[in-house]
mmCIF file of C-alpha atoms in Angstrom:
data_model
loop_
_atom_site.group_PDB
_atom_site.id
_atom_site.type_symbol
_atom_site.label_atom_id
_atom_site.label_comp_id
_atom_site.label_asym_id
_atom_site.label_seq_id
_atom_site.Cartn_x
_atom_site.Cartn_y
_atom_site.Cartn_z
ATOM 1 C CA LEU S 907 -0.371 4.796 -14.552
ATOM 2 C CA GLN S 908 2.252 2.878 -12.587
ATOM 3 C CA ILE S 909 5.127 4.778 -14.183
ATOM 4 C CA SER S 910 3.420 8.120 -13.528
ATOM 5 C CA TYR S 911 2.882 7.197 -9.886
ATOM 6 C CA PHE S 912 6.507 6.099 -9.586
ATOM 7 C CA LEU S 913 7.682 9.437 -10.955
ATOM 8 C CA PHE S 914 5.350 11.387 -8.677
ATOM 9 C CA ILE S 915 5.976 9.603 -5.385
ATOM 10 C CA VAL S 916 9.402 8.022 -5.633
ATOM 11 C CA ARG S 917 11.055 11.168 -6.966
ATOM 12 C CA ALA S 918 9.627 13.130 -4.035
ATOM 13 C CA PHE S 919 10.851 10.465 -1.629
ATOM 14 C CA LEU S 920 14.366 10.416 -3.097
ATOM 15 C CA LYS S 921 14.606 14.226 -2.911
ATOM 16 C CA HIS S 922 14.101 14.138 0.846
ATOM 17 C CA LYS S 923 17.149 15.507 2.657
ATOM 18 C CA ASN S 924 17.757 15.302 6.375
ATOM 19 C CA THR S 925 18.807 18.391 8.264
ATOM 20 C CA PHE S 926 19.963 17.836 11.810
ATOM 21 C CA ASP S 927 21.159 20.495 14.226
ATOM 22 C CA ALA S 928 23.907 18.905 16.306
ATOM 23 C CA GLU S 929 23.526 21.425 19.135
ATOM 24 C CA ASN S 930 22.170 20.232 22.470
ATOM 25 C CA VAL S 931 18.468 20.211 23.299
ATOM 26 C CA ASN S 932 18.752 22.720 26.140
ATOM 27 C CA ASP S 933 17.293 20.480 28.851
ATOM 28 C CA LEU S 934 14.231 19.770 26.742
ATOM 29 C CA GLU S 935 11.279 18.150 28.522
ATOM 30 C CA LEU S 936 10.400 15.004 26.613
ATOM 31 C CA ASP S 937 8.546 11.766 27.303
ATOM 32 C CA PHE S 938 8.553 8.395 25.580
ATOM 33 C CA LEU S 939 4.946 7.155 25.555
ATOM 34 C CA ILE S 940 4.320 3.415 25.224
ATOM 35 C CA ALA S 941 0.912 1.710 25.291
ATOM 36 C CA ILE S 942 1.300 -1.855 26.539
ATOM 37 C CA LYS S 943 -0.841 -4.966 26.794
ATOM 38 C CA ASP S 944 0.672 -8.274 27.900
ATOM 39 C CA GLU S 945 4.229 -7.166 27.077
ATOM 40 C CA ILE S 946 6.083 -8.693 30.009
ATOM 41 C CA ASN S 947 8.776 -10.083 27.693
ATOM 42 C CA ASN S 948 9.486 -6.703 26.111
ATOM 43 C CA VAL S 949 9.189 -4.131 28.891
ATOM 44 C CA GLU S 950 12.653 -4.540 30.423
ATOM 45 C CA LEU S 951 14.280 -4.747 26.995
ATOM 46 C CA VAL S 952 12.716 -1.512 25.765
ATOM 47 C CA VAL S 953 13.617 0.265 29.012
ATOM 48 C CA LYS S 954 17.224 -0.896 28.656
ATOM 49 C CA SER S 955 17.418 0.367 25.066
ATOM 50 C CA LEU S 956 15.759 3.713 25.858
ATOM 51 C CA LEU S 957 17.948 4.468 28.882
ATOM 52 C CA LYS S 958 20.958 4.234 26.552
ATOM 53 C CA GLN S 959 19.633 7.103 24.441
ATOM 54 C CA SER S 960 21.965 10.096 24.407
ATOM 55 C CA ILE S 961 19.064 12.434 25.132
ATOM 56 C CA PHE S 962 19.127 11.234 28.759
ATOM 57 C CA GLN S 963 22.600 12.775 29.004
ATOM 58 C CA GLU S 964 21.526 15.935 27.155
ATOM 59 C CA SER S 965 18.469 16.562 29.306
ATOM 60 C CA SER S 966 17.440 15.737 32.868
ATOM 61 C CA SER S 967 13.737 16.065 31.994
ATOM 62 C CA VAL S 968 13.218 12.850 30.011
ATOM 63 C CA ARG S 969 10.875 10.057 31.108
ATOM 64 C CA ILE S 970 9.513 6.744 29.890
ATOM 65 C CA ILE S 971 5.737 6.524 30.394
ATOM 66 C CA PHE S 972 3.969 3.168 30.210
ATOM 67 C CA VAL S 973 0.188 2.953 29.938
ATOM 68 C CA ASN S 974 -1.029 -0.525 30.772
ATOM 69 C CA ASP S 975 -4.182 -1.688 28.955
ATOM 70 C CA HIS S 976 -5.438 -4.247 31.485
ATOM 71 C CA SER S 977 -2.570 -6.720 30.980
ATOM 72 C CA GLU S 978 -3.003 -10.193 32.443
ATOM 73 C CA ASP S 979 0.595 -11.455 32.344
ATOM 74 C CA GLY S 980 2.220 -9.404 35.102
ATOM 75 C CA THR S 981 3.169 -6.457 32.904
ATOM 76 C CA ALA S 982 1.611 -3.899 35.245
ATOM 77 C CA ALA S 983 3.504 -5.260 38.254
ATOM 78 C CA LEU S 984 6.772 -5.188 36.311
ATOM 79 C CA THR S 985 6.378 -1.575 35.152
ATOM 80 C CA GLY S 986 5.515 -0.656 38.747
ATOM 81 C CA GLU S 987 8.780 -2.230 39.911
ATOM 82 C CA LEU S 988 10.717 -0.354 37.245
ATOM 83 C CA GLU S 989 9.066 2.913 38.305
ATOM 84 C CA ALA S 990 10.178 2.263 41.885
ATOM 85 C CA LYS S 991 13.706 1.544 40.658
ATOM 86 C CA PHE S 992 13.885 4.621 38.382
ATOM 87 C CA PRO S 993 11.378 7.085 39.933
ATOM 88 C CA LYS S 994 12.644 10.082 37.964
ATOM 89 C CA LYS S 995 12.854 8.278 34.633
ATOM 90 C CA ILE S 996 9.847 5.933 34.520
ATOM 91 C CA LEU S 997 6.136 6.486 35.125
ATOM 92 C CA SER S 998 3.717 3.546 35.140
ATOM 93 C CA LEU S 999 0.025 4.209 34.488
ATOM 94 C CA ASP S 1000 -2.990 1.906 34.324
ATOM 95 C CA LEU S 1001 -5.895 2.520 31.993
ATOM 96 C CA PRO S 1002 -9.082 3.019 34.067
ATOM 97 C CA ASP S 1003 -11.721 0.290 34.198
ATOM 98 C CA GLY S 1004 -14.254 0.454 31.392
ATOM 99 C CA VAL S 1005 -11.730 1.887 28.949
ATOM 100 C CA SER S 1006 -9.527 -0.238 26.707
ATOM 101 C CA GLY S 1007 -7.575 -0.238 23.458
ATOM 102 C CA LYS S 1008 -4.337 1.263 22.234
ATOM 103 C CA LYS S 1009 -5.903 4.577 21.195
ATOM 104 C CA ALA S 1010 -7.447 5.027 24.616
ATOM 105 C CA ALA S 1011 -4.107 4.199 26.240
ATOM 106 C CA ILE S 1012 -2.278 6.790 24.149
ATOM 107 C CA ASN S 1013 -4.882 9.478 24.836
ATOM 108 C CA TYR S 1014 -4.794 8.704 28.563
ATOM 109 C CA GLY S 1015 -1.017 8.812 28.579
ATOM 110 C CA MET S 1016 -1.031 12.195 26.853
ATOM 111 C CA GLU S 1017 -2.741 13.626 29.929
ATOM 112 C CA HIS S 1018 0.453 12.952 31.899
ATOM 113 C CA THR S 1019 3.196 13.909 29.428
ATOM 114 C CA SER S 1020 5.298 16.980 28.869
ATOM 115 C CA ASN S 1021 4.760 18.865 25.605
ATOM 116 C CA TYR S 1022 7.301 16.874 23.591
ATOM 117 C CA VAL S 1023 6.327 13.221 23.133
ATOM 118 C CA ILE S 1024 7.854 10.322 21.196
ATOM 119 C CA LEU S 1025 5.547 7.375 20.508
ATOM 120 C CA LEU S 1026 6.796 3.815 20.124
ATOM 121 C CA ASP S 1027 5.800 0.229 20.924
ATOM 122 C CA ALA S 1028 7.219 -2.058 23.594
ATOM 123 C CA ASP S 1029 8.869 -4.328 21.013
ATOM 124 C CA CYS S 1030 10.730 -1.449 19.333
ATOM 125 C CA ARG S 1031 14.503 -1.045 19.409
ATOM 126 C CA PRO S 1032 16.190 2.188 18.204
ATOM 127 C CA ALA S 1033 18.951 1.738 15.646
ATOM 128 C CA THR S 1034 21.320 4.120 17.446
ATOM 129 C CA VAL S 1035 21.625 6.023 20.720
ATOM 130 C CA ASP S 1036 20.958 9.296 18.850
ATOM 131 C CA TRP S 1037 17.480 8.351 17.587
ATOM 132 C CA ALA S 1038 15.501 10.287 20.215
ATOM 133 C CA LEU S 1039 17.813 13.283 19.978
ATOM 134 C CA ILE S 1040 17.278 13.506 16.215
ATOM 135 C CA MET S 1041 13.492 13.211 16.591
ATOM 136 C CA ALA S 1042 13.437 15.815 19.373
ATOM 137 C CA LYS S 1043 15.474 18.326 17.378
ATOM 138 C CA LYS S 1044 13.122 17.881 14.411
ATOM 139 C CA LEU S 1045 10.130 18.356 16.692
ATOM 140 C CA GLU S 1046 11.438 21.725 17.880
ATOM 141 C CA LYS S 1047 10.631 23.125 14.429
ATOM 142 C CA SER S 1048 7.543 21.017 13.624
ATOM 143 C CA ASP S 1049 4.300 19.840 15.197
ATOM 144 C CA ILE S 1050 4.652 16.194 14.174
ATOM 145 C CA VAL S 1051 7.643 14.154 13.023
ATOM 146 C CA ILE S 1052 7.241 10.878 11.143
ATOM 147 C CA GLY S 1053 10.070 8.351 11.359
ATOM 148 C CA TYR S 1054 10.752 5.013 9.713
ATOM 149 C CA GLY S 1055 10.036 1.720 11.466
ATOM 150 C CA PRO S 1056 11.690 -1.197 9.631
ATOM 151 C CA PHE S 1057 11.765 -4.814 10.762
ATOM 152 C CA PHE S 1058 14.673 -6.892 11.971
ATOM 153 C CA LYS S 1059 16.289 -8.915 9.198
ATOM 154 C CA GLU S 1060 15.750 -12.660 9.099
ATOM 155 C CA GLN S 1061 16.508 -15.230 6.409
ATOM 156 C CA SER S 1062 12.956 -16.389 5.703
ATOM 157 C CA LEU S 1063 11.102 -15.472 2.523
ATOM 158 C CA LEU S 1064 8.188 -14.150 4.611
ATOM 159 C CA ASN S 1065 10.487 -11.751 6.449
ATOM 160 C CA ARG S 1066 11.851 -10.466 3.151
ATOM 161 C CA LEU S 1067 8.330 -9.927 1.813
ATOM 162 C CA ILE S 1068 7.299 -8.061 4.970
ATOM 163 C CA ARG S 1069 10.369 -5.818 4.781
ATOM 164 C CA PHE S 1070 9.765 -5.213 1.086
ATOM 165 C CA GLU S 1071 6.183 -4.111 1.729
ATOM 166 C CA CYS S 1072 7.275 -1.989 4.678
ATOM 167 C CA MET S 1073 9.718 -0.135 2.419
ATOM 168 C CA TRP S 1074 7.193 0.502 -0.331
ATOM 169 C CA ILE S 1075 4.562 1.777 2.122
ATOM 170 C CA ALA S 1076 7.167 4.065 3.717
ATOM 171 C CA THR S 1077 8.250 5.328 0.300
ATOM 172 C CA GLN S 1078 4.663 6.340 -0.354
ATOM 173 C CA TYR S 1079 3.879 8.101 2.916
ATOM 174 C CA PHE S 1080 7.250 9.870 2.949
ATOM 175 C CA GLY S 1081 6.750 10.856 -0.693
ATOM 176 C CA TRP S 1082 3.243 12.211 -0.104
ATOM 177 C CA ASN S 1083 4.506 14.121 2.931
ATOM 178 C CA GLN S 1084 7.192 15.711 0.760
ATOM 179 C CA LYS S 1085 4.330 16.874 -1.458
ATOM 180 C CA LYS S 1086 2.729 18.467 1.642
ATOM 181 C CA LYS S 1087 -0.135 15.971 1.485
ATOM 182 C CA PRO S 1088 0.525 13.561 4.385
ATOM 183 C CA TYR S 1089 -1.885 10.698 4.956
ATOM 184 C CA MET S 1090 -0.217 8.295 7.397
ATOM 185 C CA GLY S 1091 2.700 7.506 9.653
ATOM 186 C CA VAL S 1092 3.731 4.656 11.924
ATOM 187 C CA GLY S 1093 3.014 4.901 15.624
ATOM 188 C CA ARG S 1094 6.147 2.948 16.500
ATOM 189 C CA ASN S 1095 8.330 5.895 15.450
ATOM 190 C CA MET S 1096 6.537 9.215 15.674
ATOM 191 C CA ALA S 1097 7.104 12.424 17.642
ATOM 192 C CA VAL S 1098 4.364 14.918 18.407
ATOM 193 C CA LYS S 1099 3.729 17.919 20.597
ATOM 194 C CA ARG S 1100 1.206 17.077 23.303
ATOM 195 C CA ASP S 1101 -1.024 20.104 22.709
ATOM 196 C CA VAL S 1102 -1.108 19.359 18.989
ATOM 197 C CA HIS S 1103 -2.063 15.747 19.691
ATOM 198 C CA ARG S 1104 -4.900 16.806 21.974
ATOM 199 C CA ASP S 1105 -6.240 19.292 19.434
ATOM 200 C CA ILE S 1106 -6.008 16.938 16.448
ATOM 201 C CA SER S 1107 -7.300 13.854 18.301
ATOM 202 C CA SER S 1108 -10.582 15.631 18.956
ATOM 203 C CA LYS S 1109 -11.054 15.979 15.195
ATOM 204 C CA VAL S 1110 -10.178 12.418 14.191
ATOM 205 C CA THR S 1111 -12.914 10.569 12.318
ATOM 206 C CA GLY S 1112 -13.283 6.800 12.487
ATOM 207 C CA SER S 1113 -12.751 6.668 16.255
ATOM 208 C CA ASN S 1114 -14.788 3.450 16.338
ATOM 209 C CA LEU S 1115 -11.946 1.523 14.681
ATOM 210 C CA ILE S 1116 -9.782 -0.841 16.704
ATOM 211 C CA SER S 1117 -6.532 0.142 15.024
ATOM 212 C CA GLY S 1118 -5.012 2.635 12.616
ATOM 213 C CA ASP S 1119 -5.377 5.781 14.721
ATOM 214 C CA ASP S 1120 -1.885 6.838 13.590
ATOM 215 C CA ASP S 1121 -3.136 7.152 10.013
ATOM 216 C CA LEU S 1122 -6.308 8.975 11.012
ATOM 217 C CA PHE S 1123 -4.301 11.320 13.212
ATOM 218 C CA ILE S 1124 -1.921 12.283 10.390
ATOM 219 C CA LYS S 1125 -4.844 12.694 7.985
ATOM 220 C CA ALA S 1126 -6.608 15.021 10.436
ATOM 221 C CA ALA S 1127 -3.375 16.964 11.005
ATOM 222 C CA ALA S 1128 -2.803 17.593 7.284
ATOM 223 C CA GLY S 1129 -3.224 21.263 6.506
ATOM 224 C CA GLU S 1130 -3.512 22.275 10.169
ATOM 225 C CA SER S 1131 -0.136 21.250 11.559
ATOM 226 C CA THR S 1132 3.399 21.049 10.218
ATOM 227 C CA VAL S 1133 4.290 17.410 9.549
ATOM 228 C CA ASP S 1134 7.991 16.727 9.026
ATOM 229 C CA SER S 1135 9.766 13.440 8.394
ATOM 230 C CA VAL S 1136 13.134 11.871 9.133
ATOM 231 C CA ILE S 1137 14.763 9.347 6.792
ATOM 232 C CA ASP S 1138 18.084 8.836 8.508
ATOM 233 C CA THR S 1139 19.488 5.426 9.352
ATOM 234 C CA ARG S 1140 20.390 6.742 12.827
ATOM 235 C CA SER S 1141 16.714 7.447 13.466
ATOM 236 C CA PHE S 1142 15.288 4.078 12.409
ATOM 237 C CA VAL S 1143 13.376 2.084 15.018
ATOM 238 C CA TYR S 1144 13.327 -1.675 14.484
ATOM 239 C CA SER S 1145 10.782 -4.232 15.592
ATOM 240 C CA ALA S 1146 10.236 -7.939 15.009
ATOM 241 C CA ALA S 1147 8.152 -8.979 12.005
ATOM 242 C CA GLU S 1148 5.402 -11.560 12.307
ATOM 243 C CA ASN S 1149 6.685 -15.125 11.904
ATOM 244 C CA SER S 1150 3.563 -16.564 10.249
ATOM 245 C CA TYR S 1151 1.702 -15.377 7.191
ATOM 246 C CA ARG S 1152 -1.683 -15.663 8.904
ATOM 247 C CA ALA S 1153 -0.540 -13.389 11.737
ATOM 248 C CA TYR S 1154 0.848 -10.932 9.210
ATOM 249 C CA ILE S 1155 -2.403 -10.851 7.238
ATOM 250 C CA ASN S 1156 -4.324 -10.116 10.437
ATOM 251 C CA GLN S 1157 -1.882 -7.322 11.256
ATOM 252 C CA LYS S 1158 -2.266 -5.814 7.794
ATOM 253 C CA ARG S 1159 -6.064 -5.961 8.012
ATOM 254 C CA ARG S 1160 -5.948 -3.884 11.179
ATOM 255 C CA GLN S 1161 -3.680 -1.373 9.508
ATOM 256 C CA ILE S 1162 -5.715 -0.963 6.312
ATOM 257 C CA SER S 1163 -9.035 -0.679 8.149
ATOM 258 C CA THR S 1164 -8.549 3.105 8.136
ATOM 259 C CA SER S 1165 -7.994 3.462 4.382
ATOM 260 C CA VAL S 1166 -11.674 4.279 3.741
ATOM 261 C CA TYR S 1167 -11.124 7.465 5.771
ATOM 262 C CA TYR S 1168 -8.235 8.710 3.622
ATOM 263 C CA LYS S 1169 -8.816 11.639 1.319
ATOM 264 C CA LEU S 1170 -10.292 10.579 -2.004
ATOM 265 C CA TYR S 1171 -7.168 11.283 -4.055
ATOM 266 C CA HIS S 1172 -5.093 9.177 -1.642
ATOM 267 C CA GLN S 1173 -7.589 6.327 -1.896
ATOM 268 C CA ILE S 1174 -7.582 6.467 -5.703
ATOM 269 C CA ALA S 1175 -3.782 6.607 -5.975
ATOM 270 C CA LEU S 1176 -3.237 3.759 -3.525
ATOM 271 C CA ALA S 1177 -5.962 1.642 -5.123
ATOM 272 C CA ILE S 1178 -4.505 2.112 -8.605
ATOM 273 C CA ASP S 1179 -1.026 1.228 -7.374
ATOM 274 C CA ALA S 1180 -2.284 -1.943 -5.678
ATOM 275 C CA GLY S 1181 -4.402 -2.860 -8.696
ATOM 276 C CA VAL S 1182 -1.496 -2.546 -11.108
ATOM 277 C CA LYS S 1183 0.728 -4.622 -8.824
ATOM 278 C CA ILE S 1184 -1.914 -7.366 -8.799
ATOM 279 C CA LEU S 1185 -2.716 -7.251 -12.508
ATOM 280 C CA TRP S 1186 0.566 -6.454 -14.256
ATOM 281 C CA PRO S 1187 1.656 -10.125 -14.769
ATOM 282 C CA PHE S 1188 -1.680 -10.793 -16.491
ATOM 283 C CA LEU S 1189 -1.306 -7.607 -18.529
ATOM 284 C CA LEU S 1190 2.096 -8.748 -19.745
ATOM 285 C CA VAL S 1191 0.644 -12.111 -20.767
ATOM 286 C CA GLY S 1192 -2.047 -10.252 -22.707
ATOM 287 C CA ILE S 1193 0.562 -8.112 -24.431
ATOM 288 C CA TRP S 1194 2.490 -11.190 -25.511
ATOM 289 C CA CYS S 1195 -0.667 -12.838 -26.809
ATOM 290 C CA MET S 1196 -2.086 -9.841 -28.667
ATOM 291 C CA LEU S 1197 0.898 -7.875 -29.960
ATOM 292 C CA PRO S 1198 3.837 -8.702 -32.236
ATOM 293 C CA ALA S 1199 6.845 -10.219 -30.495
ATOM 294 C CA SER S 1200 9.041 -7.158 -31.070
ATOM 295 C CA ILE S 1201 6.533 -4.844 -29.392
ATOM 296 C CA ALA S 1202 5.891 -7.325 -26.580
ATOM 297 C CA ILE S 1203 9.619 -7.633 -25.882
ATOM 298 C CA THR S 1204 10.026 -3.849 -25.880
ATOM 299 C CA CYS S 1205 7.106 -3.340 -23.480
ATOM 300 C CA THR S 1206 8.374 -6.050 -21.155
ATOM 301 C CA LEU S 1207 11.909 -4.673 -21.091
ATOM 302 C CA VAL S 1208 10.819 -1.066 -20.568
ATOM 303 C CA PHE S 1209 8.437 -1.916 -17.738
ATOM 304 C CA GLY S 1210 10.947 -4.318 -16.184
ATOM 305 C CA VAL S 1211 13.803 -1.803 -16.245
ATOM 306 C CA ILE S 1212 11.617 0.935 -14.739
ATOM 307 C CA GLN S 1213 10.427 -1.421 -12.010
ATOM 308 C CA TYR S 1214 14.004 -2.454 -11.242
ATOM 309 C CA VAL S 1215 15.410 1.079 -11.159
ATOM 310 C CA VAL S 1216 12.594 2.403 -8.984
ATOM 311 C CA HIS S 1217 12.762 -0.421 -6.472
ATOM 312 C CA ILE S 1218 16.548 -0.323 -6.298
ATOM 313 C CA SER S 1219 16.408 3.401 -5.497
ATOM 314 C CA PHE S 1220 14.273 3.119 -2.376
ATOM 315 C CA ILE S 1221 15.871 -0.167 -1.302
ATOM 316 C CA ARG S 1222 19.236 1.599 -1.182
ATOM 317 C CA LYS S 1223 17.901 4.709 0.553
ATOM 318 C CA LEU S 1224 16.276 2.614 3.278
ATOM 319 C CA GLU S 1225 19.326 0.329 3.656
ATOM 320 C CA GLU S 1226 17.713 -3.000 2.744
ATOM 321 C CA ARG S 1227 20.298 -3.970 0.123
ATOM 322 C CA ASP S 1228 20.090 -7.680 0.876
ATOM 323 C CA LEU S 1229 16.673 -7.678 -0.840
ATOM 324 C CA ILE S 1230 18.070 -6.668 -4.238
ATOM 325 C CA VAL S 1231 18.880 -10.217 -5.324
ATOM 326 C CA PHE S 1232 15.310 -11.297 -4.473
ATOM 327 C CA LEU S 1233 13.655 -8.322 -6.185
ATOM 328 C CA PRO S 1234 11.983 -10.103 -9.162
ATOM 329 C CA LEU S 1235 10.493 -12.737 -6.861
ATOM 330 C CA LEU S 1236 9.386 -10.170 -4.263
ATOM 331 C CA VAL S 1237 7.581 -8.049 -6.860
ATOM 332 C CA LEU S 1238 5.612 -11.103 -7.985
ATOM 333 C CA LEU S 1239 4.881 -12.267 -4.436
ATOM 334 C CA TYR S 1240 3.790 -8.791 -3.390
ATOM 335 C CA GLY S 1241 1.093 -8.766 -6.060
ATOM 336 C CA LEU S 1242 -0.114 -12.171 -4.894
ATOM 337 C CA HIS S 1243 -0.020 -11.003 -1.279
ATOM 338 C CA LEU S 1244 -2.191 -7.988 -2.110
ATOM 339 C CA SER S 1245 -4.712 -10.290 -3.810
ATOM 340 C CA ILE S 1246 -4.920 -12.523 -0.734
ATOM 341 C CA LEU S 1247 -5.168 -9.522 1.588
ATOM 342 C CA ALA S 1248 -8.031 -8.032 -0.428
ATOM 343 C CA ALA S 1249 -9.987 -11.310 -0.427
ATOM 344 C CA TYR S 1250 -9.329 -11.993 3.262
ATOM 345 C CA THR S 1251 -10.419 -8.476 4.227
ATOM 346 C CA LEU S 1252 -13.605 -8.794 2.183
ATOM 347 C CA PHE S 1253 -14.759 -12.011 3.834
ATOM 348 C CA ASN S 1254 -13.401 -11.628 7.379
ATOM 349 C CA LYS S 1255 -14.568 -8.612 9.372
ATOM 350 C CA ASN S 1256 -13.390 -9.577 12.863
ATOM 351 C CA ILE S 1257 -10.583 -7.173 13.883
ATOM 352 C CA ARG S 1258 -8.986 -6.574 17.296
ATOM 353 C CA TRP S 1259 -5.788 -5.036 18.697
ATOM 354 C CA LYS S 1260 -4.690 -7.982 20.887
#
């Protein structure tokens, strides 16, 4: 089952080819939309990084729109000051009283955007100055564009595990999108046409959930809108990974809370993949206990080589080569991590955005 899934998804992912029209964007109207809550330490940094984007030179109709979700740390005052300093480039909005949450902030912000919108978070940093230009050019020919959102590299084992999981999840949603069966994307690097967002958002199920609206949005868009993807190192958007395992588990619980709303075949495929990753060490022990040594050695080598080749392929494509030397350990830890995540999700139901 694992090998079949590898062949189905990873092959589709590796076949993805980027096409980028280097011509200008013809004064395209585009907005960066950022939902914020208590982000006073990140607001000025993200503004600085976005103003360096080459699209600001290509078009005079580009803005950064902040939607403040009742921050209590001075974020709203800071974005107001930045709006006063850059009145043509920054718009600061406040979510009305009685309404809260990231989804509400995004939907409210969409009421004030132009038709081309790029979504990201306040702690995001584009890899290059051409990121927005690449996303915008892709969006000209699509309704939605999914990008990759890796994490900054650190030397801790936790950071390596988080980056490893991020790569495997991206390999899957990019692979499924190549098969014309998209099921998720990351809201920290996604472009969408405003009218498409409004139409699809009205059809999203699971609106009672605190998080994961990006997944539900892509799922609702499947079959009705054209969903394209960009896997180009120039279009990566980096953010900081959690620095404690407990915080990371809580983050993952928010993200997987939408999985019950995926299409059945997505749920089955993802569940089988996770199950095999959790159980395969025990399966190998069983093989060694029950089968002759020659057969056990053959099975171990075959499965090990396939695992290594597959993981190396997407590690190289997503430019995380420093993880190669840690690959055997990361594969084992990832299975353990999935076990802990499943148990923690089962017994802890309290989920919130911030």
